[in-house]
Short mmCIF file of C-alpha atoms in Angstrom, two decimals:
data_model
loop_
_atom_site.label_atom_id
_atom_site.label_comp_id
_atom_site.label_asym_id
_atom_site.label_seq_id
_atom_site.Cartn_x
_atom_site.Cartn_y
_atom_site.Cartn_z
CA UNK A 1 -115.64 55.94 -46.06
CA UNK A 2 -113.46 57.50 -43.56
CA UNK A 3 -116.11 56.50 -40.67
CA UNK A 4 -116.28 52.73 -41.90
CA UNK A 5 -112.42 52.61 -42.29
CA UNK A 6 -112.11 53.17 -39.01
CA UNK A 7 -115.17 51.42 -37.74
CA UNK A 8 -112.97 48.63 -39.02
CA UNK A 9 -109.93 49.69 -37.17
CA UNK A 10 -111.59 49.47 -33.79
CA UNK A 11 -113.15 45.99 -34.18
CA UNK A 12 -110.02 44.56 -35.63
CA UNK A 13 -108.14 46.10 -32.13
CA UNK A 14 -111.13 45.07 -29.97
CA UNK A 15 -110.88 41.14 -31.41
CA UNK A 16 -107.21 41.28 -30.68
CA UNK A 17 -107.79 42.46 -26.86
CA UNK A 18 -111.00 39.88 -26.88
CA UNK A 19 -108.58 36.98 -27.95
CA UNK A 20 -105.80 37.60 -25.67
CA UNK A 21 -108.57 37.58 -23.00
CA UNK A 22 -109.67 34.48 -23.77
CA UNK A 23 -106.45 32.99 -24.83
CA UNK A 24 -104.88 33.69 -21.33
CA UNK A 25 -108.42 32.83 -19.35
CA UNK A 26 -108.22 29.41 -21.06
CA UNK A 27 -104.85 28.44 -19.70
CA UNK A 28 -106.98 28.23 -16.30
CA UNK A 29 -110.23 26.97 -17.47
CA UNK A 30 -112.12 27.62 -20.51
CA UNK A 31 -115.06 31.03 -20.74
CA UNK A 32 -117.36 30.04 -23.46
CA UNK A 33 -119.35 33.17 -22.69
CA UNK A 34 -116.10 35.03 -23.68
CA UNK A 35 -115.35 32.69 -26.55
CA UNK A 36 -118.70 32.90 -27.79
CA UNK A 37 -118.13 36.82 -28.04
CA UNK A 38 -114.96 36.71 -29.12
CA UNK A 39 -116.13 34.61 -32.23
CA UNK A 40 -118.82 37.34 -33.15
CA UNK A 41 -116.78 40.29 -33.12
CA UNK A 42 -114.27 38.11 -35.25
CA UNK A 43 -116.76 37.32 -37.31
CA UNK A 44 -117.72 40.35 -38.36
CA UNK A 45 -113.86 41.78 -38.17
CA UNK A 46 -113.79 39.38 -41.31
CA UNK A 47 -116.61 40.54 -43.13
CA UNK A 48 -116.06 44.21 -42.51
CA UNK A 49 -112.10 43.17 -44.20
CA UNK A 50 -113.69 41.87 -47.42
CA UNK A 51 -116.09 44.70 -47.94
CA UNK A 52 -112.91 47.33 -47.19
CA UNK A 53 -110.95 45.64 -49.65
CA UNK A 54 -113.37 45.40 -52.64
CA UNK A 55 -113.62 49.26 -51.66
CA UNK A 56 -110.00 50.12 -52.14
CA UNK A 57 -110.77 49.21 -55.61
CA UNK A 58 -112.60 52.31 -56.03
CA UNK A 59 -111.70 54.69 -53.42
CA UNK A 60 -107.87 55.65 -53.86
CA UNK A 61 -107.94 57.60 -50.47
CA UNK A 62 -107.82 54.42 -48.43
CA UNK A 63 -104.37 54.19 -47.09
CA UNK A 64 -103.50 50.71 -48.46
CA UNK A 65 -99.89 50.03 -46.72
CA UNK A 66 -101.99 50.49 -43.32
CA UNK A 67 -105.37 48.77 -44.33
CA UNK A 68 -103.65 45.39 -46.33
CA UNK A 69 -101.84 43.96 -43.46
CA UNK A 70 -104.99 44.44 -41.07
CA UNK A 71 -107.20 42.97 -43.81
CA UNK A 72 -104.97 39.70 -44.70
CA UNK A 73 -104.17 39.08 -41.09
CA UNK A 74 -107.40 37.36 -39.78
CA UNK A 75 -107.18 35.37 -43.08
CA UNK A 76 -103.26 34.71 -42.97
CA UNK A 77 -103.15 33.46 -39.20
CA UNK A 78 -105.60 30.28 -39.63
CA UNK A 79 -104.14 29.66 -42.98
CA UNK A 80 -100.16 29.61 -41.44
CA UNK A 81 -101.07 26.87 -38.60
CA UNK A 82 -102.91 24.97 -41.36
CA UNK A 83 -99.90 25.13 -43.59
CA UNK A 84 -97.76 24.34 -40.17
CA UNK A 85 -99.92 22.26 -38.14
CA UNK A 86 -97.02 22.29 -35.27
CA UNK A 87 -98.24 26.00 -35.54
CA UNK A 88 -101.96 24.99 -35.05
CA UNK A 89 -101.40 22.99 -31.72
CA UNK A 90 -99.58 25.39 -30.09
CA UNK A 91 -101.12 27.52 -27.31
CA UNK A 92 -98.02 29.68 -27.66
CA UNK A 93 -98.53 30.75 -31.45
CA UNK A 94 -102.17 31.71 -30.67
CA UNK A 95 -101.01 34.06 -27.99
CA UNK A 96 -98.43 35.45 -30.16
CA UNK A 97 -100.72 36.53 -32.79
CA UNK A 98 -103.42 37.55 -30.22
CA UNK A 99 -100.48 39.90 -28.82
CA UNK A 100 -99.59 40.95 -32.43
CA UNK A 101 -102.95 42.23 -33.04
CA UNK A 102 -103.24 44.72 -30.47
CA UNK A 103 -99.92 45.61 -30.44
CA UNK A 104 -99.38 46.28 -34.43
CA UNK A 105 -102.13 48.54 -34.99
CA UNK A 106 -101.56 51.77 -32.68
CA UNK A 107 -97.88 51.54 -34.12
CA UNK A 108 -99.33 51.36 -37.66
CA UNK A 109 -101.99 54.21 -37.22
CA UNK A 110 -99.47 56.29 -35.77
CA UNK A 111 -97.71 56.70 -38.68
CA UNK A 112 -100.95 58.16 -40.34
CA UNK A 113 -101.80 60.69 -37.67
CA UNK A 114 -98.40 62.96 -38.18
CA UNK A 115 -97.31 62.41 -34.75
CA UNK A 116 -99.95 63.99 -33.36
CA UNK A 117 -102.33 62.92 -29.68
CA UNK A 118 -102.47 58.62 -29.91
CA UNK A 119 -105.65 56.89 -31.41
CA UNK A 120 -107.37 54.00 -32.89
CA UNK A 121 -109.30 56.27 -35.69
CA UNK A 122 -107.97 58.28 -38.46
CA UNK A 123 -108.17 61.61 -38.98
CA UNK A 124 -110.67 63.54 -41.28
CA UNK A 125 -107.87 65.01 -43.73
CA UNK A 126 -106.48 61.76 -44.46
CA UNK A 127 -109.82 61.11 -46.76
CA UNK A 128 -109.71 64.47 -48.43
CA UNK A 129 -109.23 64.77 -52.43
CA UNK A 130 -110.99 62.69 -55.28
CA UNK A 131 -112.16 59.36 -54.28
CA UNK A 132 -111.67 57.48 -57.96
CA UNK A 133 -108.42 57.23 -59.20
CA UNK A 134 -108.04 55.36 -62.65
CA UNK A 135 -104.33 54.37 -61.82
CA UNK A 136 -105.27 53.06 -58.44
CA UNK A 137 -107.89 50.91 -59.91
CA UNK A 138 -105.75 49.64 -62.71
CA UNK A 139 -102.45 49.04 -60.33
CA UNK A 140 -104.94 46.63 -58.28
CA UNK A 141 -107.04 45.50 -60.49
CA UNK A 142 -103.20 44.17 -61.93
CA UNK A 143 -102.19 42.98 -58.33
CA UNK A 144 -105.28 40.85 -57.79
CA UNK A 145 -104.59 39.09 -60.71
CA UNK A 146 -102.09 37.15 -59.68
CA UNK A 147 -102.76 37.54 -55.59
CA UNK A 148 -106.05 36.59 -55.52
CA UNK A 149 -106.64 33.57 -57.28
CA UNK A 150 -103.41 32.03 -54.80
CA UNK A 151 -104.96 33.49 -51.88
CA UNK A 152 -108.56 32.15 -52.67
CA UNK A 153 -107.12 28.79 -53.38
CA UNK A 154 -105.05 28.82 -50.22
CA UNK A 155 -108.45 30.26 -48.08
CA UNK A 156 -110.36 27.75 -49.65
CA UNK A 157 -108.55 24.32 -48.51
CA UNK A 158 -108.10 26.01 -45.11
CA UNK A 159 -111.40 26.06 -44.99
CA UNK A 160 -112.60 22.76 -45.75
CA UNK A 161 -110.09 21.26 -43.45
CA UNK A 162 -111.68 23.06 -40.90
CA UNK A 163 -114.92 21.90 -41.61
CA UNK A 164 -114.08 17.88 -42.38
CA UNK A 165 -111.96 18.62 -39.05
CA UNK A 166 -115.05 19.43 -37.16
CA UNK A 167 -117.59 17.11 -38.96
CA UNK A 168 -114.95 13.84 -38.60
CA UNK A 169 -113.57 14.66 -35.20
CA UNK A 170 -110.19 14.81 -37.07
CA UNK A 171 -110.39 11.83 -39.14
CA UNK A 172 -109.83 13.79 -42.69
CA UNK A 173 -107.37 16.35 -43.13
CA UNK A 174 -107.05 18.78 -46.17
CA UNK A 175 -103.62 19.33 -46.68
CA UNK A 176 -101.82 21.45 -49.50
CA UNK A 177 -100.58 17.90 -51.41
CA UNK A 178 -104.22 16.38 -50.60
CA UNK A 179 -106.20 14.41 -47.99
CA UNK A 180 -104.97 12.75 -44.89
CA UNK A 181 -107.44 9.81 -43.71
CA UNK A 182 -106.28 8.96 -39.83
CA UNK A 183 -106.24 5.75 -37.65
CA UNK A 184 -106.63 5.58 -34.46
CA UNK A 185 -106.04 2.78 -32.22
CA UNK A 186 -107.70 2.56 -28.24
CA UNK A 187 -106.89 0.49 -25.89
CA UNK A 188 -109.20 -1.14 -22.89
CA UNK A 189 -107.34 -3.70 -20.52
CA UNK A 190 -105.85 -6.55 -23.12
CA UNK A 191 -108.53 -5.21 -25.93
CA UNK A 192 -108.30 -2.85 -29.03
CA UNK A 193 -110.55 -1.16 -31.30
CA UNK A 194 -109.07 0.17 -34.28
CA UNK A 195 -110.96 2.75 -36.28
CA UNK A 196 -109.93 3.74 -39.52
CA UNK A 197 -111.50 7.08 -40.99
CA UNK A 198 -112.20 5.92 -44.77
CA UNK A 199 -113.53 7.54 -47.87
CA UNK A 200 -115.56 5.83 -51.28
CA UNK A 201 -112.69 7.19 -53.78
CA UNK A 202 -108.81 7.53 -52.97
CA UNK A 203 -105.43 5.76 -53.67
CA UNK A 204 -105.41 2.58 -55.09
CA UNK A 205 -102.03 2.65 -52.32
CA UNK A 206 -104.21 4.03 -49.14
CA UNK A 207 -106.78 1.07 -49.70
CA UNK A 208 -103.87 -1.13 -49.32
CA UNK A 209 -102.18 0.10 -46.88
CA UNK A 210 -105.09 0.00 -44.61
CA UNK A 211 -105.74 -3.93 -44.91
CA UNK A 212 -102.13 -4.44 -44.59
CA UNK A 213 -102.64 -3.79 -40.90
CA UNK A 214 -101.08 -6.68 -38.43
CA UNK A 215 -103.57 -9.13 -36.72
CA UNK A 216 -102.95 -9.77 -33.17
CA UNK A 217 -104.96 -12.57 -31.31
CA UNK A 218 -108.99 -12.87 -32.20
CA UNK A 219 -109.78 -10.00 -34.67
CA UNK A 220 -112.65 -9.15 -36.30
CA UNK A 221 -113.18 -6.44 -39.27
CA UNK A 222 -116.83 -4.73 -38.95
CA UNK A 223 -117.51 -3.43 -42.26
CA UNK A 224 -119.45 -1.27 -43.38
CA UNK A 225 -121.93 -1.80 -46.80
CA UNK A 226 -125.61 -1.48 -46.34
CA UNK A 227 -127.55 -4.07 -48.25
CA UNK A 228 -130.87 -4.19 -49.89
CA UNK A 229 -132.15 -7.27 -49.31
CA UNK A 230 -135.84 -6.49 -50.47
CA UNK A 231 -134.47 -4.49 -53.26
CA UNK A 232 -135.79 -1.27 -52.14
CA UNK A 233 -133.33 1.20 -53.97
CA UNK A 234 -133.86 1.26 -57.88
CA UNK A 235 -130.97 3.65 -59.04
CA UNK A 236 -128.01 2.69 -58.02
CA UNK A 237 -124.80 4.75 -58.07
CA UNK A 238 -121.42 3.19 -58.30
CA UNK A 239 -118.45 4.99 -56.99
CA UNK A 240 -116.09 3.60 -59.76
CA UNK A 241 -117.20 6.66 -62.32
CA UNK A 242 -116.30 8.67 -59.82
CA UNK A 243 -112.76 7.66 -59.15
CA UNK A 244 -112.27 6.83 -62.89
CA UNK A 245 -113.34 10.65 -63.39
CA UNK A 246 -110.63 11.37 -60.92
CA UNK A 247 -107.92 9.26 -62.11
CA UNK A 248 -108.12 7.15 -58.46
CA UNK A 249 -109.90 4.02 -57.05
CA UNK A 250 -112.93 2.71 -55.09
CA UNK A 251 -113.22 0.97 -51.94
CA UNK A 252 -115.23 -1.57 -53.64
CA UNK A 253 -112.05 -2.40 -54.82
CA UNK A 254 -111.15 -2.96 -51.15
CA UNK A 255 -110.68 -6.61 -49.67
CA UNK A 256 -110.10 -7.20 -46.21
CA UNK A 257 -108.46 -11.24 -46.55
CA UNK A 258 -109.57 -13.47 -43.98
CA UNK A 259 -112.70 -15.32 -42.77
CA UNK A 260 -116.06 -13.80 -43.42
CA UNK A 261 -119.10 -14.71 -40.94
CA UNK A 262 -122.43 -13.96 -40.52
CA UNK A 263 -124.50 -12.57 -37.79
CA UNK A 264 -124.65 -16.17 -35.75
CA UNK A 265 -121.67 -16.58 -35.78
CA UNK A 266 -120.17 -13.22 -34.01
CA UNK A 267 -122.13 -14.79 -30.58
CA UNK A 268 -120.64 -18.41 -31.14
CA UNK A 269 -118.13 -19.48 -28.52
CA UNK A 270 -114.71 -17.79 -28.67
CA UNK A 271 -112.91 -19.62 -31.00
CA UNK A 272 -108.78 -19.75 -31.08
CA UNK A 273 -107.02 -17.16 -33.30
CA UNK A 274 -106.71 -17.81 -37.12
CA UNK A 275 -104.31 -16.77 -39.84
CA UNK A 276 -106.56 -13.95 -40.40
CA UNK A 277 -109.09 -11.75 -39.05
CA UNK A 278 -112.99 -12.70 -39.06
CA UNK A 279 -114.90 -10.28 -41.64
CA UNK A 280 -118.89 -9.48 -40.62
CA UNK A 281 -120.92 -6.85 -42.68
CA UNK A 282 -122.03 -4.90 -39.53
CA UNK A 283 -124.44 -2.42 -41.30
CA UNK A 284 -128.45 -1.76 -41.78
CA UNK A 285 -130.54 -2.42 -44.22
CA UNK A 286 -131.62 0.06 -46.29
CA UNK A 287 -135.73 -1.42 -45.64
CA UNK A 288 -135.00 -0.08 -41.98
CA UNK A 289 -134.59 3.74 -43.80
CA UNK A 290 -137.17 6.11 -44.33
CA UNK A 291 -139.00 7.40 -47.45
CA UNK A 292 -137.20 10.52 -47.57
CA UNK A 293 -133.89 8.70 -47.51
CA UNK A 294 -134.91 6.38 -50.07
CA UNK A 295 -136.18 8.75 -52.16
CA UNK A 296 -132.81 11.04 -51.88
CA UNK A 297 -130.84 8.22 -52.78
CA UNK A 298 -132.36 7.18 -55.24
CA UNK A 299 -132.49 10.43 -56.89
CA UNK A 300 -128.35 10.60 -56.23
CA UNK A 301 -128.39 7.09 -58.41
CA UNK A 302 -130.59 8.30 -60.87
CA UNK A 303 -129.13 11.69 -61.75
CA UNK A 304 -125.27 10.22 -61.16
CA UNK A 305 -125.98 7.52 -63.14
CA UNK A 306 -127.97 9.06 -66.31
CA UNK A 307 -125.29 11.80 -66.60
CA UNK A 308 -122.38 11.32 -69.13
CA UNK A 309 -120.31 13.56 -67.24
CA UNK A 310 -119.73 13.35 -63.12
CA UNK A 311 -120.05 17.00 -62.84
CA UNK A 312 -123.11 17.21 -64.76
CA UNK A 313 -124.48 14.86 -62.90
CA UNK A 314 -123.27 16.68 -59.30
CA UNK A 315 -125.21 19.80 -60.89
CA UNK A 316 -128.24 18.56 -62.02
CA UNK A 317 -128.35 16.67 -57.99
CA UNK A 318 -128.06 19.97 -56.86
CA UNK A 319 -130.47 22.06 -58.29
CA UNK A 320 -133.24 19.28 -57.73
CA UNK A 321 -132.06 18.64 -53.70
CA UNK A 322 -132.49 22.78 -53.95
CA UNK A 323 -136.55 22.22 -54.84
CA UNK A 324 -136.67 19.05 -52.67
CA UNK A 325 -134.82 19.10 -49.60
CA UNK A 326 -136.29 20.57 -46.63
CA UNK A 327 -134.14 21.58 -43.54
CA UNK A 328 -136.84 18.68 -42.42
CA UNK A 329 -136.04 16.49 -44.79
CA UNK A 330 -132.19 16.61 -44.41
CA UNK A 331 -132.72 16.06 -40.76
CA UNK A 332 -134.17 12.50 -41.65
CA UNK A 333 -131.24 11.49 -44.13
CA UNK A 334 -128.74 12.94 -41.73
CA UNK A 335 -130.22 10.47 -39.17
CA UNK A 336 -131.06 7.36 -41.58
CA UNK A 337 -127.25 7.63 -42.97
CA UNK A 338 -124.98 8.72 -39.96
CA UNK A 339 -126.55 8.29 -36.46
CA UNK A 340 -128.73 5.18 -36.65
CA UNK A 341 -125.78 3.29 -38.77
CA UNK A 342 -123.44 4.51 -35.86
CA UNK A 343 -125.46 3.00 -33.24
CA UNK A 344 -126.03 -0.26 -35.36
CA UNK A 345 -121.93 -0.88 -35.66
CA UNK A 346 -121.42 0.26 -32.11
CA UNK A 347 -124.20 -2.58 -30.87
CA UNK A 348 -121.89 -5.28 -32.88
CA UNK A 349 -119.17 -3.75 -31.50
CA UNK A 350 -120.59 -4.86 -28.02
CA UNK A 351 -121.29 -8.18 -29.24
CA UNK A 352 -117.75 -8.24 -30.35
CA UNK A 353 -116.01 -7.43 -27.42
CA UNK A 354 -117.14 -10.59 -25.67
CA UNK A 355 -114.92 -13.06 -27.98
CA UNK A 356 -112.44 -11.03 -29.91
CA UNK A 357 -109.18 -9.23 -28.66
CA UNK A 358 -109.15 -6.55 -31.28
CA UNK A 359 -111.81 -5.29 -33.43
CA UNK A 360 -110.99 -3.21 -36.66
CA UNK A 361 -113.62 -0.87 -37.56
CA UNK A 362 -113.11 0.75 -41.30
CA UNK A 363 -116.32 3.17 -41.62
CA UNK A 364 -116.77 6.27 -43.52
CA UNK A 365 -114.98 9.09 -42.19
CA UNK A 366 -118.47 11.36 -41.03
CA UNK A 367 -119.47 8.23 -39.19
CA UNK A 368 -116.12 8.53 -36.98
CA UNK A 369 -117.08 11.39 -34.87
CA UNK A 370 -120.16 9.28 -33.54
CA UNK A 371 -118.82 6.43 -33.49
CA UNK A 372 -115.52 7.20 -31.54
CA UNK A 373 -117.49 9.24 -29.01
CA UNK A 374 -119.18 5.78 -28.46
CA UNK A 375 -115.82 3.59 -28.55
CA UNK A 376 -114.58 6.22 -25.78
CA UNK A 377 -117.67 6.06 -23.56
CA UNK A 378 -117.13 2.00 -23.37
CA UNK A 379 -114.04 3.22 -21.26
CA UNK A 380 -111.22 2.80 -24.36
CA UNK A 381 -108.40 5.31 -23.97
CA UNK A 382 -106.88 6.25 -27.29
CA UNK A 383 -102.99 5.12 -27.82
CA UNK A 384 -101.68 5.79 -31.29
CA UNK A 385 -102.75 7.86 -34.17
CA UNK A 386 -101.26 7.39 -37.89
CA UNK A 387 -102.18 9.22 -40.96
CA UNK A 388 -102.16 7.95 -44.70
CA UNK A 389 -102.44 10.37 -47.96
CA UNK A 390 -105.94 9.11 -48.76
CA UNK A 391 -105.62 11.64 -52.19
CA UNK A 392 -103.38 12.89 -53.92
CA UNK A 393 -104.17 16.37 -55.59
CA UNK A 394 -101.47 15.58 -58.15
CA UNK A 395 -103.04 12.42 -58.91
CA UNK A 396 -106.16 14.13 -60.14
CA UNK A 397 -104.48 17.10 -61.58
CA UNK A 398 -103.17 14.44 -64.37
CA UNK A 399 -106.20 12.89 -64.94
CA UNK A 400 -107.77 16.17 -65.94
CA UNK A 401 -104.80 16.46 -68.31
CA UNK A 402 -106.15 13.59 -70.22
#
C-alpha cells in the first residue's frame, strides 16, 4: 500500500508541474503535444484517487488528513468553475490551481516525514501496524453517507455539462437549477443568422420566449421536422409522454406565427417585409435515410411507445440497441440524423441569404456544432449570445412528487 500511496503522490505532483507547463506555454501559443500528455497523466491521477479512496476504507494506515485533499482536488477544481463559470473562463484561476498543486503537496508531506531530508514519498514506518481497523471503517463508512451521495451528484452534472458543452459547441449548459439552451446571433454586412440551440422537452416559458424574438426586415424561420412523405417509419414516438412524464412541454407545442412557404417559394423574387417572418420546413425526408436508421427509429417508437412507463421504455431501448447497434451501425445514424440534416438546412440557408435580411434557425441543440461551424465559414462573425433556462430541475422534482 505504502508503494501505491505514494505512486499516487508523485503523479498527482507531476500533473501539477505538467499543467503549469502548459498553462504558461499556452499564453504564447498552444502545445498539444504537451496537452495531450498532460491529459494522460491526469487521467490516470484520477483513477489512481478513486482506487486510494475505496482503499482507505480498509486500510486504517493511510494518512487520511494528507491523502483527502489530494484525492478531492482534481474532482473539486472542474466542479468550482462549473459552479462559477466566471471561474471557468479565466486563464488566471487555472494557473492558480496549477500553482496550488505543486506547491501544496511538499508542504503537506512534510508534515508526515518528522522533519526529516524533503520528499515526494512517504516513509516506510508511516505504514507499520494492523492494516484493518473496525473504527476506521465504521467512522467512514458514516462520513460517506452523507458526503458521497452530494459529491456524486455534484460530479455528475459537472460532467454532463462538459460533455453537452463539447457535443453542442456550447449550446446546452447543465447548471445546478437546470439547463441553459443559448442563442446566438452573427452578423455578415446588413445580414443575420440567428441560431437557437433547442431541445424536444422543456418549459412551456423557454418555447415562448424563443418565438417572441423581434423581426427585423425580410425574415425567414428554417425549421426543423423531418417528414415522411412515403410513410416509411411505422412506430412513431411522440415527445408529449415524455414531457408529461416530466411535468414540462414539447416543442410540438411550439408555433413560430407568421407566413409559412414552401420550397418554390424561398427562390421567388424578394418580396417587401411582412408583419411576420416567412416559416419553411427546411429538413429531409426520412426516404433519403438509410435502413439502419430506419430500423433504429423505429425500434425507439416501438419500445417508447408500447411501454406504460417512460423509463421502462428507455430500458428495454437499451438493452436491445446493446444486441443491435454496431460501432458501424451508430456511425450510419450518427450521419443520417446530424451531419446530412446539417448540410440540408445549411444549403437553404444559402438559398436564403439571397432574399431575406435575417434568417432564424431553431434546430436541435447536437445539430448546432455543425451547423454553426458552417454559418461561420460563410464569413458571419458572431455578435451576441443570450441564454434561457430551457429546464427547470425543480420543475421535474414536483412532478415526481405526484
Amino acid at each position: 500500500m505504502r508503494k501505491f500511496a505514494n505512486v499516487f503522490l508523485i503523479l498527482f505532483f507531476a500533473d501539477g508541474f505538467l499543467s503549469v507547463l502548459d498553462e504558461i506555454s499556452s499564453l504564447f501559443g498552444p502545445v498539444e503535444p504537451l496537452s495531450l500528455f498532460r491529459m494522460q497523466v491526469a487521467s490516470t491521477v484520477l483513477f489512481f484517487a478513486v482506487l486510494l479512496y475505496l482503499c482507505m476504507w480498509v486500510d486504517r494506515r493511510i494518512p487520511k488528513r494528507l491523502f483527502i485533499p489530494l484525492i478531492v482536488f482534481p474532482f473539486a477544481v472542474p466542479m468550482l468553475a462549473w459552479l462559477i463559470p466566471a471561474l471557468g473562463e479565466s486563464r488566471l484561476y487555472s494557473i492558480l490551481m496549477s500553482l496550488i498543486q505543486v506547491g501544496v503537496p511538499p508542504l503537506l508531506i512534510a508534515q508526515y516525514r518528522d522533519g526529516k531530508e524533503p520528499g515526494l514519498t512517504l516513509p516506510s514506518w508511516r505504514f507499520e501496524g494492523p492494516v484493518f481497523g473496525l473504527k476506521n471503517t465504521l467512522f467512514f463508512t458514516a462520513a460517506n453517507v452523507v458526503a458521497l451521495p452530494v459529491f456524486l451528484t455534484l460530479f455528475t452534472l459537472s460532467s454532463t455539462d462538459a460533455w453537452a458543452n463539447l457535443n453542442t459547441g456550447g449550446f446546452v449548459r447543465v447548471a445546478p437549477g437546470g439547463l441553459y439552451m443559448t442563442e446566438r446571433v452573427y452578423k455578415r454586412g446588413s445580414q443575420t443568422v440567428k441560431l437557437s440551440g433547442m431541445i424536444h422537452v422543456g418549459e412551456k416559458g423557454y418555447y415562448e420566449d424563443v418565438t417572441r424574438g423581434p423581426v427585423q426586415g425580410r425574415t425567414i424561420v428554417l425549421a426543423e421536422g423531418v417528414t415522411d412523405r412515403s410513410q416509411v417509419l411505422k412506430n412513431r414516438f411522440d415527445y408529449r409522454k415524455v414531457a408529461d412524464f416530466l411535468g414540462l412541454a414539447s416543442q410540438e407545442k411550439m408555433l413560430f406565427s407568421g407566413n409559412v412557404i414552401d420550397d418554390k417559394a424561398l427562390d421567388a423574387a424578394r418580396r417587401p417585409a411582412g408583419k411576420g417572418p416567412d416559416i419553411m420546413l427546411a429538413d429531409t425526408d426520412l426516404a433519403t435515410f438509410r435502413p439502419e436508421t430506419l430500423l433504429f427509429l423505429n425500434q425507439v417508437g416501438k419500445e417508447l411507445g408500447s411501454h406504460g412507463s417512460v423509463v421502462d421504455g428507455v430500458l428495454s431501448l437499451n438493452r436491445w440497441a446493446e444486441k443491435n447497434v454496431t460501432p458501424k451501425m451508430y456511425e450510419v445514424i450518427r450521419e443520417d440524423i446530424l451531419t446530412r440534416r446539417n448540410e440540408v438546412v445549411l444549403s437553404y440557408l444559402d438559398r436564403a441569404l439571397k432574399g431575406y435580411d435575417t434568417v432564424v434557425i431553431p434546430w436541435g441543440a447536437l445539430h448546432m456544432k455543425g451547423i454553426e461551424a458552417g454559418v461561420k465559414e460563410r464569413g458571419f462573425v458572431l455578435k451576441e449570445e443570450k441564454k434561457r433556462l430551457g429546464v427547470d430541475f425543480k420543475t421535474i422534482a414536483e412532478a415526481n412528487k405526484k
